[in-house]
PDB file of C-alpha atoms in Angstrom:
ATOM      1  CA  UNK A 108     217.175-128.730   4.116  1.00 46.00           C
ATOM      2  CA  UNK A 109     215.005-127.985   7.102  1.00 48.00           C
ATOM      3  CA  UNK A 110     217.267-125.376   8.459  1.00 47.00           C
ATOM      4  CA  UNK A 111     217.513-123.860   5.444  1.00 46.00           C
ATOM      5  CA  UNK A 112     214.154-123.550   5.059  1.00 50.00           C
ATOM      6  CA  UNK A 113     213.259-122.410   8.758  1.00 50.00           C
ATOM      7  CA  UNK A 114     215.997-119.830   7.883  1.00 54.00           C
ATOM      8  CA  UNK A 115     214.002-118.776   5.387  1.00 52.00           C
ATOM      9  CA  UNK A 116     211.273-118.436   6.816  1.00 51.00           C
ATOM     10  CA  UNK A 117     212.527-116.048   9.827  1.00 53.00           C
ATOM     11  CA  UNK A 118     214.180-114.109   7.056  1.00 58.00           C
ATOM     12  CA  UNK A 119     210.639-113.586   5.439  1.00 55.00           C
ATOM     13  CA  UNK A 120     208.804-112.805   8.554  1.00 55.00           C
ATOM     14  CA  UNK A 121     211.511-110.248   9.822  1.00 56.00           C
ATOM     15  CA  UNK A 122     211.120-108.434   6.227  1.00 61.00           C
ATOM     16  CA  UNK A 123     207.147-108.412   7.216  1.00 60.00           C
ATOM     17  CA  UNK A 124     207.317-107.219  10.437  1.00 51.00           C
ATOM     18  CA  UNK A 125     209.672-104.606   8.889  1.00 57.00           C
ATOM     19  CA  UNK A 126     207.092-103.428   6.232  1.00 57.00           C
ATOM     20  CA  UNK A 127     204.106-103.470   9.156  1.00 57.00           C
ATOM     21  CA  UNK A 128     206.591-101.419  11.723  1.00 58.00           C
ATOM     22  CA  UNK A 129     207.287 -98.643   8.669  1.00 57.00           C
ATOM     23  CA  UNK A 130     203.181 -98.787   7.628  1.00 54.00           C
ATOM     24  CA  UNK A 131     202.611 -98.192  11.374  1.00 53.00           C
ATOM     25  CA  UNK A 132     205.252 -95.659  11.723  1.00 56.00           C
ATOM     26  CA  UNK A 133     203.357 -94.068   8.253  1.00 52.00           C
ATOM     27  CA  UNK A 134     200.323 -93.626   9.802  1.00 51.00           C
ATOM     28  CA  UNK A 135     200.914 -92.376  13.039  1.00 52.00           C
ATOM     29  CA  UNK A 136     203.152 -89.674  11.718  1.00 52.00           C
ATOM     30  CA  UNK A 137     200.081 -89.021   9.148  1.00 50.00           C
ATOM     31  CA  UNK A 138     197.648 -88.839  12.091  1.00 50.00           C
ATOM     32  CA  UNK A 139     200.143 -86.781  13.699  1.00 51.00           C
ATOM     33  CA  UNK A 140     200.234 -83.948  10.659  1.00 45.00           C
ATOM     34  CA  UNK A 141     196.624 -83.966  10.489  1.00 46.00           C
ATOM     35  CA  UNK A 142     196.606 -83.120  14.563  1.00 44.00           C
ATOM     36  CA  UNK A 143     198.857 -80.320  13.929  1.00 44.00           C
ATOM     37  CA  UNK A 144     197.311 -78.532  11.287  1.00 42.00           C
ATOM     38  CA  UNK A 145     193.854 -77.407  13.375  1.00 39.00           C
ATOM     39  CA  UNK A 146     196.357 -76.491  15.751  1.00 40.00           C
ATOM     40  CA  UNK A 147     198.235 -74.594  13.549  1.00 39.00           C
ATOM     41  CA  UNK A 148     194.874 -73.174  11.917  1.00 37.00           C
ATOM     42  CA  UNK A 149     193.121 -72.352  15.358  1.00 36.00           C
ATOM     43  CA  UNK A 150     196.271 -70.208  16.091  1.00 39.00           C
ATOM     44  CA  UNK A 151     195.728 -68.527  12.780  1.00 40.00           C
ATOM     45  CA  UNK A 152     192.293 -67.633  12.853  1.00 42.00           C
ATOM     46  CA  UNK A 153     192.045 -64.928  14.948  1.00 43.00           C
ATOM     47  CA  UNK A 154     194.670 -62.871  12.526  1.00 43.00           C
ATOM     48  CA  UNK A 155     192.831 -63.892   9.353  1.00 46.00           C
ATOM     49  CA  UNK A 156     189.707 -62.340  10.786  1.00 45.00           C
ATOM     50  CA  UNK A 157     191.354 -59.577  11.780  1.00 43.00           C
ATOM     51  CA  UNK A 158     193.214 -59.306   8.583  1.00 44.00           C
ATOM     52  CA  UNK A 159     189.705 -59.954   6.250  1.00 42.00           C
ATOM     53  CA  UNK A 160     187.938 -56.440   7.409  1.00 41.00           C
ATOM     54  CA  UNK A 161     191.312 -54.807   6.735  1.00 39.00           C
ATOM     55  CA  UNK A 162     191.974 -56.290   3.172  1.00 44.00           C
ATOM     56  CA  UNK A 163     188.012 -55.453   2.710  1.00 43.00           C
ATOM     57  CA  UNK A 164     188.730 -51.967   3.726  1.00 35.00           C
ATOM     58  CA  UNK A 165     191.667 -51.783   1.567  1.00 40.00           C
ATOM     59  CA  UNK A 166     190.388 -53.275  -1.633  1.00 43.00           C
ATOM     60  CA  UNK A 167     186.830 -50.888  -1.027  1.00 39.00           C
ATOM     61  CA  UNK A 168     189.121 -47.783  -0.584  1.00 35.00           C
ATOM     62  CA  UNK A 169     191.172 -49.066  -4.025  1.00 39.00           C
ATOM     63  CA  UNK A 170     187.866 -49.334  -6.135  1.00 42.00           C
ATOM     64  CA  UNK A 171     187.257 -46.333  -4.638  1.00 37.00           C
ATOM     65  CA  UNK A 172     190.045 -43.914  -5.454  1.00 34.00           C
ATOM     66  CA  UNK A 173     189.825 -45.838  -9.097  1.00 40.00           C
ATOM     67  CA  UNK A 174     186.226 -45.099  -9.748  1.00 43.00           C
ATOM     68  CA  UNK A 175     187.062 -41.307  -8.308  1.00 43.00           C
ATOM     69  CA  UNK A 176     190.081 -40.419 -10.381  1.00 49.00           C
ATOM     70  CA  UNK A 177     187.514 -41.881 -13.602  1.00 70.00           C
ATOM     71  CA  UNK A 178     184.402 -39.838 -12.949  1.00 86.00           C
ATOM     72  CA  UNK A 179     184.258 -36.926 -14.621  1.00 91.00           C
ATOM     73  CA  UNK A 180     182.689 -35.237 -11.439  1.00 91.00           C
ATOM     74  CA  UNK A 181     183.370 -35.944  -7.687  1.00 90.00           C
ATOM     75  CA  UNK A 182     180.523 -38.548  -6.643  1.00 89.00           C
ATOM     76  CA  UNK A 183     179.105 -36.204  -4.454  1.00 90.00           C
ATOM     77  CA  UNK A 184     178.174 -33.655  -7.379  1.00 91.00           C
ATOM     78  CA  UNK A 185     175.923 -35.974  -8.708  1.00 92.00           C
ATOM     79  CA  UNK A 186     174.211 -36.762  -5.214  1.00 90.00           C
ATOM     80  CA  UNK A 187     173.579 -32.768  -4.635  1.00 91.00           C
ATOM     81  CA  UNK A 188     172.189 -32.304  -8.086  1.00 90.00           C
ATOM     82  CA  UNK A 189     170.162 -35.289  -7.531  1.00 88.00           C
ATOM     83  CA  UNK A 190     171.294 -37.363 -10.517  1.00 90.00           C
ATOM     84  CA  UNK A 191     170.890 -40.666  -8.980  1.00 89.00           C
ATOM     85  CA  UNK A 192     166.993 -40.470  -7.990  1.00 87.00           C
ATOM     86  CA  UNK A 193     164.797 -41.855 -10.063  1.00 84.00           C
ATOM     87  CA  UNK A 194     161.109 -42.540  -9.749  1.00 79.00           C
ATOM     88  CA  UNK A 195     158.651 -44.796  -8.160  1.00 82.00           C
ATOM     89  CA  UNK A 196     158.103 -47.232 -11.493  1.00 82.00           C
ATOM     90  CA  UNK A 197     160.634 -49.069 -13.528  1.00 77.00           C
ATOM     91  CA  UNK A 198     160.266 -50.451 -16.965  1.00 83.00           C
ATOM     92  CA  UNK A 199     162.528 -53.816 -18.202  1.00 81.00           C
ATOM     93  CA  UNK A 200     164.406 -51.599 -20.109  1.00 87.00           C
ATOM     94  CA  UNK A 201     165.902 -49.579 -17.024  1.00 88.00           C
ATOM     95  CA  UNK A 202     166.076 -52.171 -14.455  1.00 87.00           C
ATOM     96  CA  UNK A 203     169.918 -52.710 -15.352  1.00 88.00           C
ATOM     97  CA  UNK A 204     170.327 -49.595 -14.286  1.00 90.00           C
ATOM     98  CA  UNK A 205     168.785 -49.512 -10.913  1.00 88.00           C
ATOM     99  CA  UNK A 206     171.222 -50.059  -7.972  1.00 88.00           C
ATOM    100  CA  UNK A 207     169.370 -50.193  -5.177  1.00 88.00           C
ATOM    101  CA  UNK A 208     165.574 -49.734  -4.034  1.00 85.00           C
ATOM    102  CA  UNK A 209     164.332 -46.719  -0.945  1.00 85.00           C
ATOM    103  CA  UNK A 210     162.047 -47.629   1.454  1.00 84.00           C
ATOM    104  CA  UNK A 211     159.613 -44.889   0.231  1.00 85.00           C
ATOM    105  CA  UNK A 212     159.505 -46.841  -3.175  1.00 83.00           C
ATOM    106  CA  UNK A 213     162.197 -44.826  -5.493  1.00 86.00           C
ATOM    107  CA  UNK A 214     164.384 -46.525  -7.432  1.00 89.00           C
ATOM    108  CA  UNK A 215     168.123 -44.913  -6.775  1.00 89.00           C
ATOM    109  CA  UNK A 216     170.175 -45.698  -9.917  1.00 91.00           C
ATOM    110  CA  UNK A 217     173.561 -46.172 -10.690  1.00 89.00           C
ATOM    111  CA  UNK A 218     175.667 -43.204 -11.158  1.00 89.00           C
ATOM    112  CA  UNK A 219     178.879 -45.124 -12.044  1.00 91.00           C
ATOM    113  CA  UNK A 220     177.106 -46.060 -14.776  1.00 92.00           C
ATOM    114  CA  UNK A 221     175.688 -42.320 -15.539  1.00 93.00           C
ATOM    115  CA  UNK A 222     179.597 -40.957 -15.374  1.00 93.00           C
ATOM    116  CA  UNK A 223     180.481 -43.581 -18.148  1.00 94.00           C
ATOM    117  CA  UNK A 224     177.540 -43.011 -20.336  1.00 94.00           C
ATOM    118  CA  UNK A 225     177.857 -39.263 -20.299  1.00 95.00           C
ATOM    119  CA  UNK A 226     181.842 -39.694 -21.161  1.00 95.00           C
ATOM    120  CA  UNK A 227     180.606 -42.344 -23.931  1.00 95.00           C
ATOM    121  CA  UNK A 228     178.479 -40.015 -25.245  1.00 96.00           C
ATOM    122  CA  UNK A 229     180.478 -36.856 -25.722  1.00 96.00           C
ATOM    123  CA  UNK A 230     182.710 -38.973 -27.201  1.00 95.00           C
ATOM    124  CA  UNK A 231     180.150 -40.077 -29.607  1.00 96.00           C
ATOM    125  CA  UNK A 232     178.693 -36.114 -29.853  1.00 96.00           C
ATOM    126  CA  UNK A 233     182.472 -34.811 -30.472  1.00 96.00           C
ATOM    127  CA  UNK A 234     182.554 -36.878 -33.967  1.00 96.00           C
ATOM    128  CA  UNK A 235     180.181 -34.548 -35.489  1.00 97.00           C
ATOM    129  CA  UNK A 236     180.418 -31.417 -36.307  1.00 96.00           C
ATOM    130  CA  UNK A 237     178.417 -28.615 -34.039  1.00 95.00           C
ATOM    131  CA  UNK A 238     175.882 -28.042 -36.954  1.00 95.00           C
ATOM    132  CA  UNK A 239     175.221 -31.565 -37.216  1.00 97.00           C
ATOM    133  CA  UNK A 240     173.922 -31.872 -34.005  1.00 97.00           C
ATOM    134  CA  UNK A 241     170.545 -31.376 -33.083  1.00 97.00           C
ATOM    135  CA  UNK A 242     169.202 -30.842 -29.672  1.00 97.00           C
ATOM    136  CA  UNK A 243     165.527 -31.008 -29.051  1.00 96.00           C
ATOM    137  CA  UNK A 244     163.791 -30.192 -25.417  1.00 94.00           C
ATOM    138  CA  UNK A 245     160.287 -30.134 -24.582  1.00 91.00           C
ATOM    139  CA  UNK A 246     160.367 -30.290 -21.127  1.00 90.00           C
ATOM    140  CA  UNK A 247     160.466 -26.790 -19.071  1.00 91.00           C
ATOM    141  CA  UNK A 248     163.669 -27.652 -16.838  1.00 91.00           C
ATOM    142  CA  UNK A 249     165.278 -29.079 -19.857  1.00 93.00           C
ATOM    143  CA  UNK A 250     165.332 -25.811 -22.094  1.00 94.00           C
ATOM    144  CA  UNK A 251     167.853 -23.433 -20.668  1.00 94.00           C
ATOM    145  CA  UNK A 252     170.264 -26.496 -20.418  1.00 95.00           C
ATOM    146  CA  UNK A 253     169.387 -27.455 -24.070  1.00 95.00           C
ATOM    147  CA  UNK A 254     169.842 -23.850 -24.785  1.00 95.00           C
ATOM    148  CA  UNK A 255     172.849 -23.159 -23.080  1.00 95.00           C
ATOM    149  CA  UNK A 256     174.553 -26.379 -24.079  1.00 96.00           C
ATOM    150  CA  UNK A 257     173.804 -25.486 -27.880  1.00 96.00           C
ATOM    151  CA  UNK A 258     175.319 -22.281 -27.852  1.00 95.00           C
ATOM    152  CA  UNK A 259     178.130 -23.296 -25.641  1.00 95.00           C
ATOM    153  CA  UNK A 260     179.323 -25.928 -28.459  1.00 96.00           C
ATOM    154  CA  UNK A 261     177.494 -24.730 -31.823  1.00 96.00           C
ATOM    155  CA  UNK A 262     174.833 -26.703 -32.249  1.00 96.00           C
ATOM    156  CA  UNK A 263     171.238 -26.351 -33.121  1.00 96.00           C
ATOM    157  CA  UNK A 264     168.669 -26.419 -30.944  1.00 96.00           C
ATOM    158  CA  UNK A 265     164.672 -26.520 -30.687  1.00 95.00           C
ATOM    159  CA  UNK A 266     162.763 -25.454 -27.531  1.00 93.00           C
ATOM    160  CA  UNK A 267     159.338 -26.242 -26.354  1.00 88.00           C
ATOM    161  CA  UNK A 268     157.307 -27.108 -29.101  1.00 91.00           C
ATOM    162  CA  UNK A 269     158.754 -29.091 -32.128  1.00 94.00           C
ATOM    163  CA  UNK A 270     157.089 -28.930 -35.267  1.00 93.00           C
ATOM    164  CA  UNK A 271     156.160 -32.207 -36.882  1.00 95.00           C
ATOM    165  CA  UNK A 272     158.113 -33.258 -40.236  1.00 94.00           C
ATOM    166  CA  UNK A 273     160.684 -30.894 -38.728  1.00 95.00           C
ATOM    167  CA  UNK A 274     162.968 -33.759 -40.078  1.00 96.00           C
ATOM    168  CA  UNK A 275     161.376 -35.597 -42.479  1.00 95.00           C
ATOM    169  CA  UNK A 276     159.565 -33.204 -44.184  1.00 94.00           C
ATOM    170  CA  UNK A 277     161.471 -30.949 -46.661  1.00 93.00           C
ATOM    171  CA  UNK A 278     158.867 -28.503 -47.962  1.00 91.00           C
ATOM    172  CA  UNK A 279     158.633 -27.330 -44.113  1.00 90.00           C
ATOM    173  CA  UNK A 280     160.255 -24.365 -43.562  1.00 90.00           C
ATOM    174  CA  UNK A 281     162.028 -25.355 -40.860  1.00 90.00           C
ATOM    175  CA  UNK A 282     163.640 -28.415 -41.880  1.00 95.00           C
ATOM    176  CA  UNK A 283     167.035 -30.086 -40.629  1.00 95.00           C
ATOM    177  CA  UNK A 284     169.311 -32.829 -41.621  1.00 95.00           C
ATOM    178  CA  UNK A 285     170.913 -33.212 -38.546  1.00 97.00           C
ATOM    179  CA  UNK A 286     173.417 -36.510 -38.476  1.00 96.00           C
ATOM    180  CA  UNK A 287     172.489 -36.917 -34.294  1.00 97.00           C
ATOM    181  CA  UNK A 288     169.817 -36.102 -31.926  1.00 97.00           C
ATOM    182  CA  UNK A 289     170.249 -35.330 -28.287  1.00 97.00           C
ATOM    183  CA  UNK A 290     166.582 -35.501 -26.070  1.00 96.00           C
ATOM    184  CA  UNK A 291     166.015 -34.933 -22.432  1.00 93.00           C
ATOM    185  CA  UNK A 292     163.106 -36.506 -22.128  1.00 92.00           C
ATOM    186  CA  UNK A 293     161.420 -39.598 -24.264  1.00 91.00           C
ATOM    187  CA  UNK A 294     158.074 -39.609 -24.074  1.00 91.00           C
ATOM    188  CA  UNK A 295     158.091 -35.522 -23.912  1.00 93.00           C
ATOM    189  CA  UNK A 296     160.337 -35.733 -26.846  1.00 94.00           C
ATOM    190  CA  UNK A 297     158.596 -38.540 -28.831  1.00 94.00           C
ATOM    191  CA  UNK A 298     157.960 -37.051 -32.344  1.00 95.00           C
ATOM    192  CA  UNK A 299     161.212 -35.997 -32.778  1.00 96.00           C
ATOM    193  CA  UNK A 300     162.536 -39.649 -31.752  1.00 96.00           C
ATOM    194  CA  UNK A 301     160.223 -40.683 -34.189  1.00 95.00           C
ATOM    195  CA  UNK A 302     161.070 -38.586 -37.007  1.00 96.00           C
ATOM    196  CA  UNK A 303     164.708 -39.108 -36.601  1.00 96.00           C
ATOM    197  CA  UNK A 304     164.638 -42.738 -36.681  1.00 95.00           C
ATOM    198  CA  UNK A 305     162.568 -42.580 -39.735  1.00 95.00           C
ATOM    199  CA  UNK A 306     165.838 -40.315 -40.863  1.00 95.00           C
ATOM    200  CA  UNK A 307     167.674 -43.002 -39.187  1.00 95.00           C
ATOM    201  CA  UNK A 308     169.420 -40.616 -37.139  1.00 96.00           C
ATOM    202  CA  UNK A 309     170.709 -41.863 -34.068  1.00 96.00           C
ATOM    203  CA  UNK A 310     169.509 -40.638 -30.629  1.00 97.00           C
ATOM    204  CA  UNK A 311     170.793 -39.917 -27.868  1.00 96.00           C
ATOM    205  CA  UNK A 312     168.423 -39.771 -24.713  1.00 95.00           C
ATOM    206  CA  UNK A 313     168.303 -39.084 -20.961  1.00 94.00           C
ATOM    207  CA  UNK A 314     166.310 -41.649 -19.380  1.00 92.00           C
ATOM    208  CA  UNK A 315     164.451 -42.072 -16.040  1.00 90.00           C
ATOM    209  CA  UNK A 316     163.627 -45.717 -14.812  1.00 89.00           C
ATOM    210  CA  UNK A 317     160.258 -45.573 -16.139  1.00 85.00           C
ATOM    211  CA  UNK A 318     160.915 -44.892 -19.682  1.00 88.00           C
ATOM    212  CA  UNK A 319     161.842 -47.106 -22.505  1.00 90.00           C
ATOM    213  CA  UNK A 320     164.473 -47.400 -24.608  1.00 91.00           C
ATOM    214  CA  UNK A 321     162.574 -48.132 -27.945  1.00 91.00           C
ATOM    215  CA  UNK A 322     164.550 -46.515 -30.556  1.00 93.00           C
ATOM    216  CA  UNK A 323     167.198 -44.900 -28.450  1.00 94.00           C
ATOM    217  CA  UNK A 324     170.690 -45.413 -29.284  1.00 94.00           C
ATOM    218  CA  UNK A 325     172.246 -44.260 -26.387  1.00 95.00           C
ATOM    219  CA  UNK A 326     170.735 -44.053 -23.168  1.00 93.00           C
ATOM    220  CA  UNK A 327     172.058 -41.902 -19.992  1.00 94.00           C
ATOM    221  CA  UNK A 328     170.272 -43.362 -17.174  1.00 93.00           C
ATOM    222  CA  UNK A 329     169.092 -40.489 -14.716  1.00 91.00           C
ATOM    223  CA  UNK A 330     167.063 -38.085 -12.960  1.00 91.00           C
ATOM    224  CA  UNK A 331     165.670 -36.145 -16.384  1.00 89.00           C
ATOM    225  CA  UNK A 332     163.178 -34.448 -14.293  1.00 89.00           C
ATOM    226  CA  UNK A 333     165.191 -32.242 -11.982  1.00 89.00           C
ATOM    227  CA  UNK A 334     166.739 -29.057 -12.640  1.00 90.00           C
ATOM    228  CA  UNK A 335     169.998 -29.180 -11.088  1.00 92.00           C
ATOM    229  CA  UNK A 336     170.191 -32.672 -12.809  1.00 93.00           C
ATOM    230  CA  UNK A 337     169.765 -31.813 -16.372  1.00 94.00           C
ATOM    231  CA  UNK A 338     171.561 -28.721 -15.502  1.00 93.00           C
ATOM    232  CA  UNK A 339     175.100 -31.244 -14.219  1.00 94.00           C
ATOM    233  CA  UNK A 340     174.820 -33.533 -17.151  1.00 94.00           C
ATOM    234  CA  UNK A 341     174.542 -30.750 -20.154  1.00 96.00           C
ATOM    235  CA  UNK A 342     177.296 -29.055 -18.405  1.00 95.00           C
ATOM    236  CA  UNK A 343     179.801 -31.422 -18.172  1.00 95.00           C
ATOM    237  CA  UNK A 344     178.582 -32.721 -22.007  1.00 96.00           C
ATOM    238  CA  UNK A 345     179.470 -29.478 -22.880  1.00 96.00           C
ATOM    239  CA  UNK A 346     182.752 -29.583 -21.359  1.00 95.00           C
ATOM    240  CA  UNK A 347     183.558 -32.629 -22.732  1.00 95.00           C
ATOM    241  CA  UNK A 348     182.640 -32.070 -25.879  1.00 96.00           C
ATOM    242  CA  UNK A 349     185.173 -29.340 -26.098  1.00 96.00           C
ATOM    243  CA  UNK A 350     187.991 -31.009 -24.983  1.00 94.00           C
ATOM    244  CA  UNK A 351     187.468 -33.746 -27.148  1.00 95.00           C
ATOM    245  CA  UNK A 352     187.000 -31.371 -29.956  1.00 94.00           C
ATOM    246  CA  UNK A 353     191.028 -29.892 -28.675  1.00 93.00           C
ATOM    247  CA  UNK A 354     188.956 -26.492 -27.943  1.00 94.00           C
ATOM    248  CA  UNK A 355     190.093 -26.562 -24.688  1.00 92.00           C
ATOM    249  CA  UNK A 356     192.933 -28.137 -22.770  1.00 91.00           C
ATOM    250  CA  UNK A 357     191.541 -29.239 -19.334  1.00 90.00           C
ATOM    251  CA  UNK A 358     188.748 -28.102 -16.461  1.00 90.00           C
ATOM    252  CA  UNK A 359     190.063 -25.439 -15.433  1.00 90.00           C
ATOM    253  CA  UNK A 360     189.657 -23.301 -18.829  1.00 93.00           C
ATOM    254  CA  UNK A 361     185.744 -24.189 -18.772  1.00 93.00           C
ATOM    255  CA  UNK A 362     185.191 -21.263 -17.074  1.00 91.00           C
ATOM    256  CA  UNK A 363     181.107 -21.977 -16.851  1.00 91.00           C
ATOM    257  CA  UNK A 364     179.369 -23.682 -13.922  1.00 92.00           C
ATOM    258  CA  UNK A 365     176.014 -26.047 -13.605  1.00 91.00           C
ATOM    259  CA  UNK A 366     174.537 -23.157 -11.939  1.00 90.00           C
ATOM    260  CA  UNK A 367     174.834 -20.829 -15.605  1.00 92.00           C
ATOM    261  CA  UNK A 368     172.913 -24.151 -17.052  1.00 91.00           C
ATOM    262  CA  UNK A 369     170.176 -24.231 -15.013  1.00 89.00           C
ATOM    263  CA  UNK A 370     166.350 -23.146 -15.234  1.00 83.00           C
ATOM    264  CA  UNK A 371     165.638 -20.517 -13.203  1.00 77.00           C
ATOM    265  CA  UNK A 372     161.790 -21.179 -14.022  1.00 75.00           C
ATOM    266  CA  UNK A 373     159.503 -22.774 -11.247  1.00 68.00           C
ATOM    267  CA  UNK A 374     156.647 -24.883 -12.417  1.00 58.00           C
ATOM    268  CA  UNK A 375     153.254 -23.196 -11.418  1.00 57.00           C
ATOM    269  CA  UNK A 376     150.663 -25.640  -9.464  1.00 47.00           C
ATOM    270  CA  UNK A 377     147.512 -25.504 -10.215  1.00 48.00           C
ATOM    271  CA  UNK A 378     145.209 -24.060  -7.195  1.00 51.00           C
ATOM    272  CA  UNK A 379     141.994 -25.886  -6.755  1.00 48.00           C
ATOM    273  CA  UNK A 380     138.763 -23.233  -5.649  1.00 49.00           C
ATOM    274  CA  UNK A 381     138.217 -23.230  -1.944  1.00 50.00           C
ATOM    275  CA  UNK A 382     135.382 -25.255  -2.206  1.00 49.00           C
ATOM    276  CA  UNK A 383     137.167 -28.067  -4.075  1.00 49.00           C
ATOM    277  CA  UNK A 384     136.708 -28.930  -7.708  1.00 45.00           C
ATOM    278  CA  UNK A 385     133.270 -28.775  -8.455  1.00 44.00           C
ATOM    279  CA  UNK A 386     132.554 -25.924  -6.133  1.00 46.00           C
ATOM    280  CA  UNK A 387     131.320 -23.516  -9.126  1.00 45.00           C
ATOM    281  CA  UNK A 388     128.933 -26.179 -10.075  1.00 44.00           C
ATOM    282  CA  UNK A 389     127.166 -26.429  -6.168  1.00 48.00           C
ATOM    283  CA  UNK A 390     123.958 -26.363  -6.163  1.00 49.00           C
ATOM    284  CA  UNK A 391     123.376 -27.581  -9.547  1.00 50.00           C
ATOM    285  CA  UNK A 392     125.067 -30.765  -9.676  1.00 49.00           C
ATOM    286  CA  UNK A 393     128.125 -31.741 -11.345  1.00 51.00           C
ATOM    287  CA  UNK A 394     128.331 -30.473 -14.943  1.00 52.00           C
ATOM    288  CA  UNK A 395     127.273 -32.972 -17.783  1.00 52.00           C
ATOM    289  CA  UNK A 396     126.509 -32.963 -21.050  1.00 53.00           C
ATOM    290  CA  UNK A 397     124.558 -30.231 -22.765  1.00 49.00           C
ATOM    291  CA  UNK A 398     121.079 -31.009 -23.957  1.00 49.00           C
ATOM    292  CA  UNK A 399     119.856 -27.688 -25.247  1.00 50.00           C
ATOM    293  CA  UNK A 400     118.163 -24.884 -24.004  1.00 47.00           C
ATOM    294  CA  UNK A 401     117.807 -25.436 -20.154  1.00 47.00           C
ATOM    295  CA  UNK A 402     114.038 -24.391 -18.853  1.00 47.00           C
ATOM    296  CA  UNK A 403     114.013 -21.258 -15.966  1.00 46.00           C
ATOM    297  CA  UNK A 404     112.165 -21.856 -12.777  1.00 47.00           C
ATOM    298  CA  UNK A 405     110.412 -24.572 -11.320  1.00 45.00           C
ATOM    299  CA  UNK A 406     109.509 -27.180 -13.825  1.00 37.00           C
ATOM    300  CA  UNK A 407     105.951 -27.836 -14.844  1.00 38.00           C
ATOM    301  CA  UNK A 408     103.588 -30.730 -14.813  1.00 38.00           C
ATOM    302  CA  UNK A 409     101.573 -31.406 -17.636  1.00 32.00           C
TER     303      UNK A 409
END
């Protein structure tokens, strides 16, 4: 019985010392893996960061030639016209559409999303009819375009001033039911905004990033100041417009250019006297209010 169990008990400690050896043999060739990879990885490293600008280059040139064959112009039309620059303030409603800030203070905005808003909205403009649309401009720089982009597609159009209850009123004269309203400028353009929401008419608007968007439908955020901006996006409305309407085929058969669209008009500064503002009034003080017949000479003590 006592060799049997001292047989035993070798027999159990060889199968332990068998387990520890294969634990031990575990571990070290677990340690040894774990040695090998930052070997493996320091080897690697200089090709990933060599590879990283590439793939950064490539995926930047991919967005790239996507957002280019989208755009209905070439993104440098947009920075010659001036498209992208807006003004010094920004409202909450606009700031979505800022992309980036200039030293000097002007707010640059996006004109990715100015190429999709102008596609979405002669889209929108080529579900009505030309005589349904109505296209109002106040601003000077904003008439021809307004003009030319009315009689380019058909529609109707109202230049400088606009009458009030031009749309809600119909014992005026000149009174419209149009079905959509294309502005240039907002606050310029406010009564007829007004009146055609009262119509509930929806309107479309070009907006810089200091306007609101209080009862515009659709707004085309961009430079609605400029000439050679309003001139770009009326142009390439109108272009649209037609070949959504199956007037014409492609490009190449709108034979017009932004330059036909523009104002020719230059605004006219106002020149100060030599002798600054109040120079008419030296000598007798600045002007106030009138109090009646004004005594000659020196005045008299009484």
């Amino acid at each position: 019985m006592d060799e049997k169990t001292t047989e035993e008990k070798t027999e159990t400690t060889k199968t332990e010392v068998k387990k520890t050896e294969t634990k031990k043999n575990k571990k070290t060739e677990t340690s040894d893996a774990k040695k090998k990879e930052p070997e493996e990885t320091t080897e690697d490293a200089p090709e990933t960061e060599e590879a990283k600008p590439k793939r950064h280059i490539e995926t930047r040139e991919r967005e790239a030639s996507q957002s280019t064959g989208t755009k209905l112009v070439p993104l440098e039309k947009y920075l010659e016209a001036g498209a992208h620059i807006g003004s010094r303030f920004r409202s909450g409603h606009m700031k979505r559409f800022i992309y980036k800030y200039r030293p000097d203070g002007l707010c640059i905005l996006d004109t990715n999303q100015l190429d999709e808003r102008i596609n979405v909205a002669a889209q929108f403009l080529s579900k009505f009819e030309p005589q349904e649309i109505l296209i109002v401009a106040g601003r000077i720089y904003a008439q021809k375009p307004a003009k030319m982009l009315a009689e380019t597609i058909g529609a109707k159009y109202i230049i400088k001033r606009f009458t009030p209850g031009t749309l809600t009123n119909p014992g005026n004269e000149n009174f419209i039911e149009p079905k959509v309203l294309l502005v240039a400028d907002a606050p310029i353009d406010r009564q007829a905004i007004k009146e055609a929401t009262h119509a509930r008419v929806p309107v479309i608007a070009l907006c810089d990033t200091s306007n609101l968007l209080t009862n515009i439908d659709l707004a085309m955020p961009s430079n609605n100041k400029g000439k050679k901006a309003i001139a770009l996006i009326y142009w390439l409305l109108a272009r649209e417009y037609l070949k959504n309407r199956g007037l014409i085929k492609s490009d190449a058969d709108f034979t017009t250019t932004p330059d036909d669209f523009e104002s020719k008009t230059e605004m006219k500064e106002k020149k100060e006297p030599a002798g600054g503002r109040f120079a008419s009034f030296r000598g007798r003080g600045r002007p106030g209010p009138s109090r009646g017949p004004q005594r000659s000479g020196p005045r008299q003590a009484y």
